[in-house]
Amino acid sequence: MTTDQGGVTVTAHALHVPDPAGAPADTAATAAARDLFSSVAPEPACGPDQAHTVLGRKGLLFKEDSTRLALCAVHRALGLPPGRLTEPLPGAEHTAVVVSSNFGNVQTVRDIVAGMRAGSAHDVSPLNGPNASSNVIASTIAIRYGLTGPNLMVCSGATSGLDAVRLGALLLRGERARRVVVVGVEPGDDTARGLAALGPDAPGAPATAAPLRPAAACVVLDSGGEGPRLGDVRRHTRPDDIAGDPAAPTPLRLTAPGAADTGGIDLTAYLGEVYGALGVVQLAVAAAWLSAGQRPEPGGALITCGDGEDGYASVRLDPADSPVLAGAR
């Protein structure tokens, strides 16, 4: 496969993962994931109940956990000081938002349905009703930061994170946006965890694999900006089916859950299951790792997410000064 970089770069990134789960045993896979994640995310992340320490208190009433975590990740990626914006965000016009989350508002939907069954629609709070929208996370981000570009929500299973990245890159290449804020987020509430537990086990994953964990990450994509260069997202049926990628070196490989034996690092061995957020979490980790300039050898990162039921998606992320990009348009 020929990767077309298309001039898309990752110009900003942030991770917001409260209290990573770790693993039942301190294995080599867990240690590798822990060391990598800790090196690029040294600051602790607050939980959704403490989101006001990042966002300020105003505007958080009735906001769900996933929305609060996503807002924290975006706030950090945009480099904003703690608290609510006091003036318009520079560059907000023509900035798109693409969010990946499979379980973002399932708790709210369940609660609203249960309340209506027990009583009537009059029992649903007008402040909580909008949270039942499948697009509530993406629209809340756009409203809070005044982002006027396309607004999309992706709920496509285990590849959802990189599917959102792909859509963000398409918006830039199609000149539908000048900048794209891509977010991956999952909550850790009981309803989301119960649904996640019904999914297929990752191949090779331990029977005591960690349950769904609250997590969020944000990457900002730009056309021709300063930062690591994003390749094309490609789909495949096996986690190791990446031989068709360019032969450029990839000293960092982030694998799908349960596929660390393909020669990479499985971040979920340390973070726990983050499902639809994983692809964006991986991309943010890779961007931070490349930006730190501590690579042991030349080359970029290869990121893979997915599972045996939904298939797999991969993308390359190369350093801004990579000679591979010399002919990229």
Tab-separated table of C-alpha atoms in Angstrom:
chain	number	residue	atom	x	y	z
A	1	MET	CA	0.000	0.000	0.000
A	2	THR	CA	1.183	3.501	-0.814
A	3	THR	CA	0.601	5.899	2.051
A	4	ASP	CA	-0.498	9.387	1.024
A	5	GLN	CA	0.363	11.794	3.793
A	6	GLY	CA	-1.727	14.588	2.286
A	7	GLY	CA	-0.040	17.260	4.392
A	8	VAL	CA	-2.072	16.480	7.532
A	9	THR	CA	-0.202	17.078	10.780
A	10	VAL	CA	-0.881	16.623	14.472
A	11	THR	CA	-0.286	20.105	15.850
A	12	ALA	CA	-1.528	19.543	19.417
A	13	HIS	CA	-2.435	16.622	21.642
A	14	ALA	CA	-3.527	15.817	25.177
A	15	LEU	CA	-4.267	12.761	27.298
A	16	HIS	CA	-6.802	12.719	30.117
A	17	VAL	CA	-6.959	9.270	31.727
A	18	PRO	CA	-7.891	9.288	35.423
A	19	ASP	CA	-6.326	6.548	37.537
A	20	PRO	CA	-5.129	3.986	34.943
A	21	ALA	CA	-6.289	0.510	35.889
A	22	GLY	CA	-3.052	-1.382	35.606
A	23	ALA	CA	-3.307	-5.152	35.171
A	24	PRO	CA	-3.881	-8.135	37.458
A	25	ALA	CA	-0.185	-9.030	37.221
A	26	ASP	CA	2.855	-6.830	36.721
A	27	THR	CA	3.897	-8.394	33.426
A	28	ALA	CA	6.451	-7.209	30.899
A	29	ALA	CA	3.589	-5.948	28.716
A	30	THR	CA	2.171	-3.926	31.602
A	31	ALA	CA	5.572	-2.461	32.445
A	32	ALA	CA	6.233	-1.429	28.837
A	33	ALA	CA	2.840	0.257	28.541
A	34	ARG	CA	3.200	1.942	31.939
A	35	ASP	CA	6.675	3.286	31.175
A	36	LEU	CA	5.618	4.691	27.809
A	37	PHE	CA	2.396	6.267	29.057
A	38	SER	CA	4.008	7.745	32.162
A	39	SER	CA	6.774	9.283	30.052
A	40	VAL	CA	4.316	11.249	27.899
A	41	ALA	CA	1.575	11.929	30.489
A	42	PRO	CA	3.383	12.756	33.742
A	43	GLU	CA	0.581	14.992	35.058
A	44	PRO	CA	-2.314	13.276	36.885
A	45	ALA	CA	-5.743	13.562	35.283
A	46	CYS	CA	-8.779	14.483	37.355
A	47	GLY	CA	-11.937	12.403	37.305
A	48	PRO	CA	-15.198	13.746	35.858
A	49	ASP	CA	-16.382	14.852	39.294
A	50	GLN	CA	-13.358	17.159	39.524
A	51	ALA	CA	-13.564	18.515	35.976
A	52	HIS	CA	-14.202	22.000	37.360
A	53	THR	CA	-10.510	22.186	38.326
A	54	VAL	CA	-9.725	22.253	34.594
A	55	LEU	CA	-12.856	23.807	33.111
A	56	GLY	CA	-14.259	26.023	35.843
A	57	ARG	CA	-17.627	25.350	37.455
A	58	LYS	CA	-19.889	27.250	35.080
A	59	GLY	CA	-21.563	25.164	32.402
A	60	LEU	CA	-20.962	21.715	33.908
A	61	LEU	CA	-24.363	21.181	35.535
A	62	PHE	CA	-25.995	17.975	34.219
A	63	LYS	CA	-23.004	17.265	31.961
A	64	GLU	CA	-22.237	13.549	31.710
A	65	ASP	CA	-18.938	11.979	32.700
A	66	SER	CA	-17.872	11.364	29.109
A	67	THR	CA	-18.629	14.961	28.127
A	68	ARG	CA	-16.650	16.303	31.084
A	69	LEU	CA	-13.648	14.090	30.302
A	70	ALA	CA	-13.752	15.073	26.631
A	71	LEU	CA	-13.883	18.770	27.518
A	72	CYS	CA	-10.867	18.346	29.814
A	73	ALA	CA	-8.870	16.697	27.018
A	74	VAL	CA	-9.789	19.429	24.527
A	75	HIS	CA	-9.029	22.182	27.041
A	76	ARG	CA	-5.563	20.759	27.625
A	77	ALA	CA	-4.868	20.144	23.938
A	78	LEU	CA	-5.728	23.748	23.123
A	79	GLY	CA	-3.274	24.897	25.791
A	80	LEU	CA	-5.862	26.893	27.719
A	81	PRO	CA	-5.476	27.958	31.358
A	82	PRO	CA	-7.836	26.445	33.950
A	83	GLY	CA	-11.322	27.929	33.929
A	84	ARG	CA	-13.946	28.881	31.394
A	85	LEU	CA	-13.005	30.895	28.317
A	86	THR	CA	-13.286	34.628	28.841
A	87	GLU	CA	-12.779	35.605	25.193
A	88	PRO	CA	-13.273	33.974	21.771
A	89	LEU	CA	-10.876	31.160	20.939
A	90	PRO	CA	-8.460	32.138	18.138
A	91	GLY	CA	-9.036	30.075	14.996
A	92	ALA	CA	-12.412	28.739	16.156
A	93	GLU	CA	-14.035	29.576	12.838
A	94	HIS	CA	-13.898	26.652	10.399
A	95	THR	CA	-12.618	24.301	13.126
A	96	ALA	CA	-14.387	20.936	12.991
A	97	VAL	CA	-15.042	18.495	15.830
A	98	VAL	CA	-14.987	14.708	15.418
A	99	VAL	CA	-15.611	12.567	18.509
A	100	SER	CA	-15.264	8.812	18.928
A	101	SER	CA	-17.239	7.134	21.715
A	102	ASN	CA	-19.248	3.914	21.737
A	103	PHE	CA	-20.757	4.239	25.224
A	104	GLY	CA	-20.669	8.002	25.744
A	105	ASN	CA	-24.243	8.621	26.882
A	106	VAL	CA	-25.691	5.126	27.403
A	107	GLN	CA	-26.156	5.743	31.136
A	108	THR	CA	-28.282	8.824	30.449
A	109	VAL	CA	-30.364	7.039	27.813
A	110	ARG	CA	-30.973	4.176	30.234
A	111	ASP	CA	-31.932	6.533	33.067
A	112	ILE	CA	-34.323	8.535	30.887
A	113	VAL	CA	-36.031	5.410	29.547
A	114	ALA	CA	-36.318	3.957	33.063
A	115	GLY	CA	-37.792	7.223	34.352
A	116	MET	CA	-40.362	7.389	31.554
A	117	ARG	CA	-41.372	3.777	32.115
A	118	ALA	CA	-41.873	4.389	35.811
A	119	GLY	CA	-43.677	7.687	35.285
A	120	SER	CA	-43.967	9.839	32.167
A	121	ALA	CA	-42.013	12.155	29.906
A	122	HIS	CA	-42.775	14.954	32.371
A	123	ASP	CA	-40.366	13.277	34.794
A	124	VAL	CA	-37.403	13.926	32.472
A	125	SER	CA	-35.494	17.062	33.419
A	126	PRO	CA	-35.255	19.581	30.560
A	127	LEU	CA	-31.601	19.960	31.531
A	128	ASN	CA	-30.948	16.238	31.150
A	129	GLY	CA	-33.017	15.569	28.028
A	130	PRO	CA	-30.442	16.972	25.564
A	131	ASN	CA	-27.882	14.503	26.927
A	132	ALA	CA	-29.817	11.700	25.218
A	133	SER	CA	-28.638	12.996	21.829
A	134	SER	CA	-26.045	10.707	20.275
A	135	ASN	CA	-24.069	13.799	19.259
A	136	VAL	CA	-24.079	15.476	22.666
A	137	ILE	CA	-20.314	15.228	23.288
A	138	ALA	CA	-19.266	16.700	19.938
A	139	SER	CA	-21.904	19.435	20.028
A	140	THR	CA	-21.030	20.418	23.609
A	141	ILE	CA	-17.370	20.812	22.652
A	142	ALA	CA	-18.291	22.965	19.658
A	143	ILE	CA	-20.646	25.170	21.665
A	144	ARG	CA	-18.260	25.653	24.585
A	145	TYR	CA	-15.304	26.662	22.412
A	146	GLY	CA	-17.205	28.326	19.567
A	147	LEU	CA	-16.024	25.855	16.919
A	148	THR	CA	-18.083	26.423	13.772
A	149	GLY	CA	-16.917	23.673	11.412
A	150	PRO	CA	-18.520	20.265	10.748
A	151	ASN	CA	-19.533	18.351	13.862
A	152	LEU	CA	-19.417	14.551	13.791
A	153	MET	CA	-19.836	11.640	16.199
A	154	VAL	CA	-18.354	8.210	15.448
A	155	CYS	CA	-19.579	5.025	17.157
A	156	SER	CA	-18.062	2.256	15.020
A	157	GLY	CA	-16.785	-0.200	17.602
A	158	ALA	CA	-13.178	-1.076	18.299
A	159	THR	CA	-11.796	0.887	15.326
A	160	SER	CA	-13.845	3.973	16.180
A	161	GLY	CA	-10.883	6.045	17.366
A	162	LEU	CA	-8.920	5.772	14.129
A	163	ASP	CA	-12.142	6.016	12.105
A	164	ALA	CA	-12.616	9.447	13.702
A	165	VAL	CA	-9.031	10.366	12.812
A	166	ARG	CA	-9.669	9.298	9.221
A	167	LEU	CA	-12.787	11.469	9.006
A	168	GLY	CA	-10.877	14.405	10.454
A	169	ALA	CA	-8.174	14.040	7.812
A	170	LEU	CA	-10.818	13.811	5.072
A	171	LEU	CA	-12.393	17.063	6.258
A	172	LEU	CA	-9.023	18.776	5.891
A	173	ARG	CA	-8.158	17.230	2.538
A	174	GLY	CA	-11.616	18.043	1.206
A	175	GLU	CA	-11.231	21.643	2.457
A	176	ARG	CA	-14.330	21.336	4.635
A	177	ALA	CA	-12.362	22.592	7.636
A	178	ARG	CA	-9.113	24.397	8.346
A	179	ARG	CA	-8.515	22.576	11.607
A	180	VAL	CA	-10.060	19.497	13.214
A	181	VAL	CA	-10.335	18.655	16.904
A	182	VAL	CA	-10.498	14.851	17.193
A	183	VAL	CA	-11.505	13.361	20.548
A	184	GLY	CA	-11.745	9.797	21.800
A	185	VAL	CA	-13.614	9.240	25.061
A	186	GLU	CA	-15.353	6.501	27.030
A	187	PRO	CA	-17.047	6.688	30.444
A	188	GLY	CA	-16.638	4.219	33.280
A	189	ASP	CA	-20.204	4.059	34.588
A	190	ASP	CA	-21.978	0.805	35.422
A	191	THR	CA	-24.139	0.762	32.290
A	192	ALA	CA	-21.188	1.296	29.953
A	193	ARG	CA	-19.136	-1.339	31.753
A	194	GLY	CA	-21.978	-3.823	31.584
A	195	LEU	CA	-22.349	-3.346	27.837
A	196	ALA	CA	-18.598	-3.509	27.265
A	197	ALA	CA	-18.437	-6.805	29.136
A	198	LEU	CA	-20.790	-8.329	26.550
A	199	GLY	CA	-18.292	-7.753	23.740
A	200	PRO	CA	-15.852	-10.323	22.343
A	201	ASP	CA	-12.634	-10.937	24.242
A	202	ALA	CA	-9.500	-9.698	22.516
A	203	PRO	CA	-7.419	-12.554	21.106
A	204	GLY	CA	-4.795	-13.463	23.647
A	205	ALA	CA	-6.273	-11.221	26.331
A	206	PRO	CA	-6.296	-12.624	29.868
A	207	ALA	CA	-9.586	-13.847	31.293
A	208	THR	CA	-9.252	-11.235	34.055
A	209	ALA	CA	-8.817	-8.322	31.649
A	210	ALA	CA	-9.657	-4.944	33.167
A	211	PRO	CA	-13.194	-3.587	32.656
A	212	LEU	CA	-13.975	-0.443	30.706
A	213	ARG	CA	-12.148	2.564	32.136
A	214	PRO	CA	-12.945	6.286	31.871
A	215	ALA	CA	-10.493	7.882	29.454
A	216	ALA	CA	-10.215	10.740	26.991
A	217	ALA	CA	-7.655	11.998	24.516
A	218	CYS	CA	-7.567	14.805	21.978
A	219	VAL	CA	-5.479	15.464	18.889
A	220	VAL	CA	-5.684	18.594	16.755
A	221	LEU	CA	-5.203	18.019	13.029
A	222	ASP	CA	-4.086	20.737	10.650
A	223	SER	CA	-3.075	21.037	7.010
A	224	GLY	CA	0.617	21.720	6.701
A	225	GLY	CA	1.079	22.760	10.318
A	226	GLU	CA	4.082	22.143	12.507
A	227	GLY	CA	4.067	18.678	14.013
A	228	PRO	CA	4.227	14.959	13.263
A	229	ARG	CA	2.852	13.933	9.875
A	230	LEU	CA	-0.200	11.701	9.686
A	231	GLY	CA	-0.484	8.923	7.123
A	232	ASP	CA	-3.608	7.331	5.699
A	233	VAL	CA	-5.744	5.198	7.992
A	234	ARG	CA	-6.109	1.730	6.478
A	235	ARG	CA	-8.389	-1.166	7.427
A	236	HIS	CA	-7.376	-4.837	7.659
A	237	THR	CA	-8.729	-8.106	9.010
A	238	ARG	CA	-5.833	-9.267	11.218
A	239	PRO	CA	-3.857	-7.290	13.804
A	240	ASP	CA	-0.551	-8.245	12.175
A	241	ASP	CA	-1.670	-7.581	8.590
A	242	ILE	CA	0.536	-4.537	8.211
A	243	ALA	CA	3.208	-5.875	5.861
A	244	GLY	CA	1.878	-3.675	3.077
A	245	ASP	CA	2.898	-0.506	4.916
A	246	PRO	CA	5.974	1.382	3.729
A	247	ALA	CA	9.274	-0.043	4.904
A	248	ALA	CA	10.185	3.144	6.748
A	249	PRO	CA	11.374	2.354	10.290
A	250	THR	CA	8.826	2.422	13.107
A	251	PRO	CA	10.665	2.280	16.437
A	252	LEU	CA	7.302	2.683	18.209
A	253	ARG	CA	4.478	0.248	17.521
A	254	LEU	CA	1.234	0.559	19.441
A	255	THR	CA	-0.857	-2.562	18.998
A	256	ALA	CA	-4.478	-3.567	19.343
A	257	PRO	CA	-5.496	-5.162	22.671
A	258	GLY	CA	-4.144	-8.672	23.018
A	259	ALA	CA	-1.790	-8.315	20.037
A	260	ALA	CA	1.416	-7.266	21.779
A	261	ASP	CA	3.062	-10.432	20.469
A	262	THR	CA	3.236	-8.707	17.069
A	263	GLY	CA	6.177	-6.748	18.420
A	264	GLY	CA	4.580	-3.644	19.887
A	265	ILE	CA	3.123	-2.128	23.040
A	266	ASP	CA	-0.480	-2.718	24.115
A	267	LEU	CA	-1.444	0.398	26.086
A	268	THR	CA	-4.535	-1.306	27.505
A	269	ALA	CA	-2.260	-3.606	29.509
A	270	TYR	CA	-1.712	-0.559	31.734
A	271	LEU	CA	-4.682	1.723	31.058
A	272	GLY	CA	-7.374	-0.933	31.002
A	273	GLU	CA	-10.044	-1.193	28.299
A	274	VAL	CA	-10.784	2.181	26.696
A	275	TYR	CA	-12.590	0.835	23.592
A	276	GLY	CA	-13.696	3.666	21.298
A	277	ALA	CA	-11.156	6.057	22.783
A	278	LEU	CA	-8.163	3.798	22.107
A	279	GLY	CA	-7.192	4.933	18.605
A	280	VAL	CA	-7.096	8.588	19.655
A	281	VAL	CA	-5.288	7.728	22.911
A	282	GLN	CA	-2.661	5.837	20.900
A	283	LEU	CA	-2.245	8.704	18.441
A	284	ALA	CA	-1.864	11.242	21.258
A	285	VAL	CA	0.742	9.030	22.948
A	286	ALA	CA	2.651	8.628	19.675
A	287	ALA	CA	2.524	12.370	18.948
A	288	ALA	CA	3.810	13.178	22.434
A	289	TRP	CA	6.566	10.576	22.084
A	290	LEU	CA	7.691	11.971	18.721
A	291	SER	CA	7.492	15.573	19.917
A	292	ALA	CA	9.657	14.785	22.954
A	293	GLY	CA	12.585	14.066	20.629
A	294	GLN	CA	13.827	11.117	22.678
A	295	ARG	CA	13.607	8.473	19.951
A	296	PRO	CA	16.271	5.783	20.311
A	297	GLU	CA	16.467	5.469	16.511
A	298	PRO	CA	15.130	7.286	13.433
A	299	GLY	CA	11.577	6.658	12.338
A	300	GLY	CA	8.007	7.157	13.384
A	301	ALA	CA	5.151	5.268	14.983
A	302	LEU	CA	2.705	2.664	13.726
A	303	ILE	CA	-0.662	2.581	15.492
A	304	THR	CA	-3.205	-0.247	15.342
A	305	CYS	CA	-6.565	-0.613	17.080
A	306	GLY	CA	-9.510	-2.951	16.661
A	307	ASP	CA	-10.587	-6.497	17.454
A	308	GLY	CA	-11.556	-9.739	15.746
A	309	GLU	CA	-15.214	-8.734	15.396
A	310	ASP	CA	-14.887	-5.150	14.120
A	311	GLY	CA	-11.639	-5.614	12.211
A	312	TYR	CA	-8.529	-3.495	12.609
A	313	ALA	CA	-7.327	-0.048	11.565
A	314	SER	CA	-3.766	1.254	11.357
A	315	VAL	CA	-2.051	4.548	10.701
A	316	ARG	CA	1.532	5.803	10.558
A	317	LEU	CA	2.723	8.914	12.323
A	318	ASP	CA	6.088	10.237	11.175
A	319	PRO	CA	8.256	13.007	12.597
A	320	ALA	CA	7.957	16.391	10.936
A	321	ASP	CA	11.504	16.153	9.606
A	322	SER	CA	11.071	12.650	8.168
A	323	PRO	CA	12.744	12.301	4.735
A	324	VAL	CA	9.910	9.944	3.761
A	325	LEU	CA	7.710	13.021	3.406
A	326	ALA	CA	9.859	14.771	0.832
A	327	GLY	CA	7.449	14.048	-2.013
A	328	ALA	CA	4.233	14.393	-0.051
A	329	ARG	CA	1.736	16.854	-1.353
